[in-house]
Amino acid sequence: MKIVDLIVTPVAMADPPLLSSYGLHAPYALRTVVELVSEDGLRGAAETPGGEAMLGLLAAVRGAVLGRDAYDLARLRLDVDRVFAADSPTGAPPGTPEPAPGSGLPQQTHILPGEGQDDAALRVFAALEVAALDLVGKATGRPVCDLLGGRVRDAVPFGAYLFFKRAGGGGAGADVREERWPAAATPEAIVAQARQMIDAYGFESVKLKGGVLPPDEEIAAVLALREELGPGVPLRIDPNGAWTVETSIRVGTALAGTLEYLEDPTPGVAGMAAVRRGLLAAGVETPLASNNAVTSFADVPPMLAADAAQVILADHHYWGGLRAGTHLGRLCETFGVGLGMHSNSHLGLSLLAMVHLAAATPHLTYASDTHYPWQEAADEILVGGRVPIVGGAVTVPAGPGLGAELDRDALARGAERYAKAGYRRRDDAAEMRAHVDPAWKRVVPRW
Ligand code: GKR
Ligand code: MG
């Protein structure tokens, strides 16, 4: 099935002012929609991180894609690798932010997940692979999970993803959105947010994005969640490396027996390993999870050797696609490592890709993250609108491919929003400086 066109559409969607150790979310989040067109006029689609750098990366591989058989994915990966290896030793696209000067930290500590220089080729291949699998699924009448080996579950659980946030609903100018989620800066407000999210979606586990307030206030927020939700709801906290090793051990000890896992408390594999040793010495067995210190297959051997993380939070968008995701599942199963899924702001197409991967991955041991509740129906680009999350889970589609079609009008509106919004890359630190503190910069660890 010959691919005759690669269509790339940047879109923007409203995003509320969420806080993390990276800073503040801008009024719009950016995504890229990648479509492959076959010679008989079928289309397969994928969603991937947005912004100018991604557009440049996808333009660079156009020649490697056109004329190729949609089934020819193993060689496509090698060819995509070659394109970037020829351009620069790291495969870095022009304009990719550098690590903080002199930080001495691995670059993924400072670069947002999904935007690292070293994963550029995998990120591009992942988008092409998902679109190709959607195309093959559409041509054969089979869901993507069948192409990955078949489903082991019919519904995929996700967790509520809570954020400290400023007032506002995102969007700008005439497109400013109504605030659906009130500002949250206290444990009480986080509890209210959890209630609102659980009532709306039925989530059965809860993650708090930390690294925003001093650690004692975030400990209080987790304890308030436990008090409100009772012992049956798994809780997690993720400060994206905002804590020192000592603080991480202190927080992990204070929340012993309360957390399902502690996510990226401190930067880097060595730091995580030191936290693990400290927690075990204190008799705390809470597993550490990571999508910051561990972001690729190359990170797995050092992670295992140092016992730095006991749970990997994978993301097909930058681990190299859906087949890489099922391979990672097998690897984690082999080494007794837990597996969940990381999420950045996204639309329904990414959610569906995650769902098919989860369906075909027996060793998925935790409910996955999703930012989806923070996005709005007005921005969805799928025919039929938003993908339903019911009882905290998404039903695995039975239809061909990813199980959805792009709504052309909604896609065009997303592209228009991208053109008007003016944002060309995610820069949470700039938003923080513009709206909170002109001197703000990302410091990890901060506490
Ligand atoms: O959206 O602010 C955010 C999150 O911090 C996001 O960028 C992270 O990638 O969700 C992520 C995480 O779990 O680290
Ligand atoms: Mg994380």
Coordinates of N, CA and C in Angstrom, one line a residue, residues 19-131:
L19 N 0.1 24.8 36.6 CA 1.4 25.1 37.1 C 2.2 23.8 37.3
S20 N 3.5 23.9 37.1 CA 4.3 22.7 37.4 C 5.7 23.3 37.6
S21 N 6.7 22.4 37.8 CA 8.1 22.9 38.0 C 8.6 23.5 36.7
Y22 N 8.0 23.3 35.6 CA 8.4 23.9 34.3 C 7.9 25.3 34.3
G23 N 6.9 25.7 35.1 CA 6.4 27.0 35.0 C 4.8 27.0 34.9
L24 N 4.3 27.8 33.9 CA 2.9 27.9 33.8 C 2.5 27.6 32.3
H25 N 1.4 26.9 32.2 CA 0.9 26.6 30.8 C 0.4 27.9 30.1
A26 N 0.7 28.0 28.9 CA 0.3 29.1 28.1 C -1.2 28.9 27.8
P27 N -1.9 30.0 27.3 CA -3.4 29.9 27.0 C -3.7 28.9 25.9
Y28 N -2.6 28.5 25.1 CA -2.8 27.5 24.1 C -1.7 26.4 24.2
A29 N -2.2 25.2 24.0 CA -1.2 24.1 23.8 C -1.1 23.7 22.4
L30 N 0.0 23.2 21.9 CA 0.2 23.0 20.5 C 0.3 21.5 20.2
R31 N -0.3 21.1 19.1 CA -0.2 19.7 18.7 C 0.0 19.7 17.2
T32 N 0.5 18.5 16.7 CA 0.6 18.4 15.2 C -0.1 17.2 14.8
V33 N -0.9 17.3 13.7 CA -1.6 16.2 13.2 C -0.9 15.7 11.9
V34 N -0.5 14.4 11.9 CA 0.2 13.9 10.8 C -0.7 12.9 10.0
E35 N -0.8 13.1 8.7 CA -1.7 12.2 7.9 C -0.8 11.6 6.8
L36 N -1.1 10.3 6.6 CA -0.5 9.6 5.5 C -1.6 9.2 4.5
V37 N -1.4 9.5 3.2 CA -2.4 9.2 2.2 C -1.9 8.1 1.3
S38 N -2.7 7.0 1.1 CA -2.3 5.9 0.3 C -2.7 6.1 -1.2
E39 N -2.1 5.4 -2.1 CA -2.4 5.6 -3.5 C -3.9 5.3 -3.8
D40 N -4.6 4.6 -3.0 CA -6.0 4.4 -3.2 C -6.9 5.4 -2.5
G41 N -6.3 6.4 -1.9 CA -7.0 7.5 -1.3 C -7.4 7.3 0.1
L42 N -6.9 6.3 0.8 CA -7.2 6.1 2.2 C -6.3 7.0 3.0
R43 N -6.7 7.4 4.2 CA -5.8 8.2 5.1 C -5.7 7.6 6.4
G44 N -4.5 7.7 7.0 CA -4.2 7.3 8.4 C -3.7 8.5 9.1
A45 N -4.0 8.7 10.4 CA -3.7 9.9 11.1 C -3.0 9.6 12.4
A46 N -2.2 10.6 12.9 CA -1.6 10.5 14.2 C -1.5 11.9 14.8
E47 N -1.4 12.0 16.1 CA -1.2 13.3 16.8 C 0.1 13.2 17.5
T48 N 0.8 14.3 17.5 CA 2.1 14.3 18.1 C 2.4 15.7 18.7
P49 N 3.5 15.9 19.5 CA 3.7 17.2 20.1 C 3.7 18.3 19.0
G50 N 3.4 19.5 19.4 CA 3.3 20.6 18.4 C 4.4 21.6 18.4
G51 N 4.2 22.6 17.5 CA 5.2 23.7 17.4 C 6.0 23.6 16.2
E52 N 6.8 24.6 16.0 CA 7.6 24.8 14.8 C 8.7 23.7 14.6
A53 N 9.3 23.4 15.8 CA 10.4 22.4 15.7 C 9.9 21.1 15.1
M54 N 8.7 20.6 15.6 CA 8.2 19.4 15.1 C 7.9 19.5 13.6
L55 N 7.4 20.6 13.1 CA 7.1 20.8 11.7 C 8.4 20.6 10.9
G56 N 9.4 21.2 11.4 CA 10.7 21.1 10.7 C 11.2 19.7 10.6
L57 N 11.0 18.9 11.7 CA 11.4 17.5 11.7 C 10.6 16.7 10.7
L58 N 9.4 17.0 10.7 CA 8.5 16.2 9.8 C 8.8 16.5 8.3
A59 N 9.1 17.8 8.0 CA 9.5 18.2 6.7 C 10.7 17.5 6.2
A60 N 11.6 17.3 7.2 CA 12.9 16.6 6.8 C 12.8 15.2 6.4
V61 N 11.7 14.5 6.8 CA 11.6 13.1 6.5 C 10.6 12.8 5.3
R62 N 10.1 13.9 4.7 CA 9.1 13.7 3.7 C 9.6 12.7 2.6
G63 N 10.9 12.9 2.2 CA 11.4 12.1 1.1 C 11.5 10.6 1.5
A64 N 11.7 10.4 2.8 CA 11.8 9.0 3.3 C 10.5 8.3 3.4
V65 N 9.4 9.1 3.3 CA 8.1 8.6 3.5 C 7.4 8.3 2.2
L66 N 7.4 9.3 1.3 CA 6.7 9.2 0.0 C 7.1 8.0 -0.8
G67 N 6.2 7.3 -1.3 CA 6.5 6.1 -2.2 C 6.7 4.9 -1.4
R68 N 6.7 4.9 -0.1 CA 7.0 3.8 0.8 C 5.7 3.0 1.0
D69 N 5.9 1.7 1.2 CA 4.8 0.8 1.5 C 4.4 1.1 3.0
A70 N 3.1 1.3 3.3 CA 2.7 1.6 4.7 C 3.1 0.5 5.7
Y71 N 3.4 -0.8 5.2 CA 3.8 -1.9 6.0 C 5.3 -1.9 6.4
D72 N 6.0 -1.0 5.7 CA 7.5 -1.1 5.7 C 8.0 -0.3 6.9
L73 N 7.6 -0.6 8.1 CA 7.9 0.3 9.2 C 9.3 0.1 9.8
A74 N 9.8 -1.2 9.8 CA 11.1 -1.4 10.4 C 12.2 -0.6 9.6
R75 N 12.1 -0.6 8.2 CA 13.0 0.1 7.4 C 12.8 1.6 7.5
L76 N 11.5 2.0 7.6 CA 11.2 3.4 7.8 C 12.0 4.0 9.0
R77 N 12.0 3.2 10.1 CA 12.6 3.7 11.3 C 14.1 3.9 11.0
L78 N 14.7 3.0 10.3 CA 16.2 3.1 10.1 C 16.4 4.3 9.2
D79 N 15.5 4.5 8.2 CA 15.7 5.7 7.3 C 15.5 7.0 8.0
V80 N 14.5 7.0 8.9 CA 14.3 8.3 9.7 C 15.5 8.5 10.6
D81 N 16.1 7.5 11.2 CA 17.3 7.6 12.0 C 18.4 8.3 11.1
R82 N 18.5 7.7 9.9 CA 19.6 8.2 9.0 C 19.4 9.7 8.7
V83 N 18.2 10.1 8.4 CA 17.9 11.5 8.1 C 18.5 12.4 9.2
F84 N 18.2 12.1 10.4 CA 18.6 13.0 11.5 C 20.1 12.8 11.9
A85 N 20.6 11.6 11.7 CA 22.0 11.3 12.0 C 22.9 12.2 11.0
A86 N 22.3 12.3 9.8 CA 23.1 13.1 8.8 C 23.1 14.6 9.1
D87 N 22.0 15.1 9.7 CA 21.9 16.5 10.0 C 22.7 17.0 11.1
S88 N 22.7 16.2 12.2 CA 23.4 16.7 13.4 C 23.6 15.5 14.3
P89 N 24.7 15.5 15.1 CA 25.0 14.3 15.9 C 23.8 13.9 16.9
T90 N 23.1 14.9 17.3 CA 22.0 14.6 18.3 C 20.7 14.5 17.6
G91 N 20.6 14.9 16.3 CA 19.3 14.9 15.7 C 18.5 16.1 16.1
A92 N 19.1 17.1 16.7 CA 18.4 18.2 17.2 C 17.8 19.1 16.1
P93 N 16.5 19.4 16.2 CA 16.0 20.3 15.2 C 16.4 21.7 15.5
P94 N 16.5 22.6 14.5 CA 16.8 24.0 14.8 C 15.9 24.5 15.8
G95 N 16.4 25.3 16.7 CA 15.5 25.9 17.7 C 15.2 25.1 18.9
T96 N 15.7 23.9 19.0 CA 15.5 23.0 20.2 C 16.2 23.7 21.4
P97 N 15.4 23.9 22.5 CA 16.1 24.5 23.6 C 17.2 23.7 24.2
E98 N 18.2 24.4 24.6 CA 19.4 23.7 25.2 C 19.2 23.4 26.7
P99 N 19.9 22.5 27.3 CA 19.8 22.3 28.7 C 20.4 23.6 29.4
A100 N 20.0 23.8 30.6 CA 20.4 25.0 31.4 C 21.9 25.0 31.4
P101 N 22.6 26.1 31.0 CA 24.0 26.2 31.0 C 24.6 25.8 32.3
G102 N 25.6 25.0 32.2 CA 26.4 24.6 33.4 C 25.6 23.8 34.4
S103 N 24.4 23.4 34.1 CA 23.6 22.6 35.1 C 24.3 21.3 35.4
G104 N 25.0 20.8 34.4 CA 25.6 19.5 34.6 C 24.6 18.3 34.7
L105 N 23.4 18.6 34.4 CA 22.3 17.6 34.5 C 22.0 17.1 33.1
P106 N 21.5 15.8 33.1 CA 21.1 15.3 31.8 C 20.1 16.2 31.1
Q107 N 20.2 16.3 29.8 CA 19.3 17.3 29.1 C 17.9 17.1 29.3
Q108 N 17.4 15.8 29.5 CA 16.0 15.6 29.6 C 15.4 16.2 30.9
T109 N 16.3 16.5 31.9 CA 15.9 17.1 33.1 C 15.3 18.5 32.8
H110 N 15.8 19.2 31.9 CA 15.4 20.6 31.6 C 14.5 20.7 30.4
I111 N 14.5 19.8 29.5 CA 13.6 19.8 28.4 C 12.3 19.1 28.7
L112 N 11.2 19.7 28.2 CA 10.0 19.1 28.5 C 9.9 17.7 27.9
P113 N 9.2 16.8 28.6 CA 9.1 15.4 28.0 C 8.4 15.5 26.6
G114 N 9.0 14.8 25.7 CA 8.5 14.8 24.3 C 9.2 15.9 23.5
E115 N 10.1 16.6 24.1 CA 10.8 17.7 23.3 C 12.3 17.5 23.3
G116 N 12.8 16.4 23.9 CA 14.3 16.3 24.0 C 15.0 16.1 22.7
Q117 N 16.2 16.6 22.6 CA 17.0 16.6 21.4 C 17.2 15.1 21.0
D118 N 17.5 14.3 21.9 CA 18.0 12.9 21.6 C 16.9 12.0 21.1
D119 N 15.6 12.4 21.3 CA 14.5 11.6 20.9 C 13.9 12.1 19.6
A120 N 14.5 13.1 18.9 CA 13.9 13.7 17.7 C 13.5 12.6 16.7
A121 N 14.4 11.7 16.4 CA 14.1 10.7 15.3 C 13.0 9.8 15.8
L122 N 13.1 9.4 17.1 CA 12.0 8.4 17.6 C 10.7 9.1 17.6
R123 N 10.7 10.4 17.9 CA 9.4 11.2 18.0 C 8.8 11.3 16.6
V124 N 9.6 11.5 15.6 CA 9.1 11.6 14.2 C 8.6 10.2 13.7
F125 N 9.5 9.2 14.0 CA 9.1 7.9 13.6 C 7.8 7.5 14.3
A126 N 7.6 7.8 15.5 CA 6.4 7.4 16.3 C 5.2 8.0 15.6
A127 N 5.2 9.2 15.2 CA 4.1 9.9 14.6 C 3.8 9.2 13.2
L128 N 4.8 8.9 12.5 CA 4.6 8.2 11.2 C 4.1 6.8 11.4
E129 N 4.6 6.1 12.4 CA 4.2 4.7 12.6 C 2.7 4.7 13.0
V130 N 2.3 5.6 13.9 CA 0.9 5.5 14.3 C 0.0 5.8 13.1
A131 N 0.4 6.8 12.3 CA -0.4 7.1 11.1 C -0.5 5.9 10.2

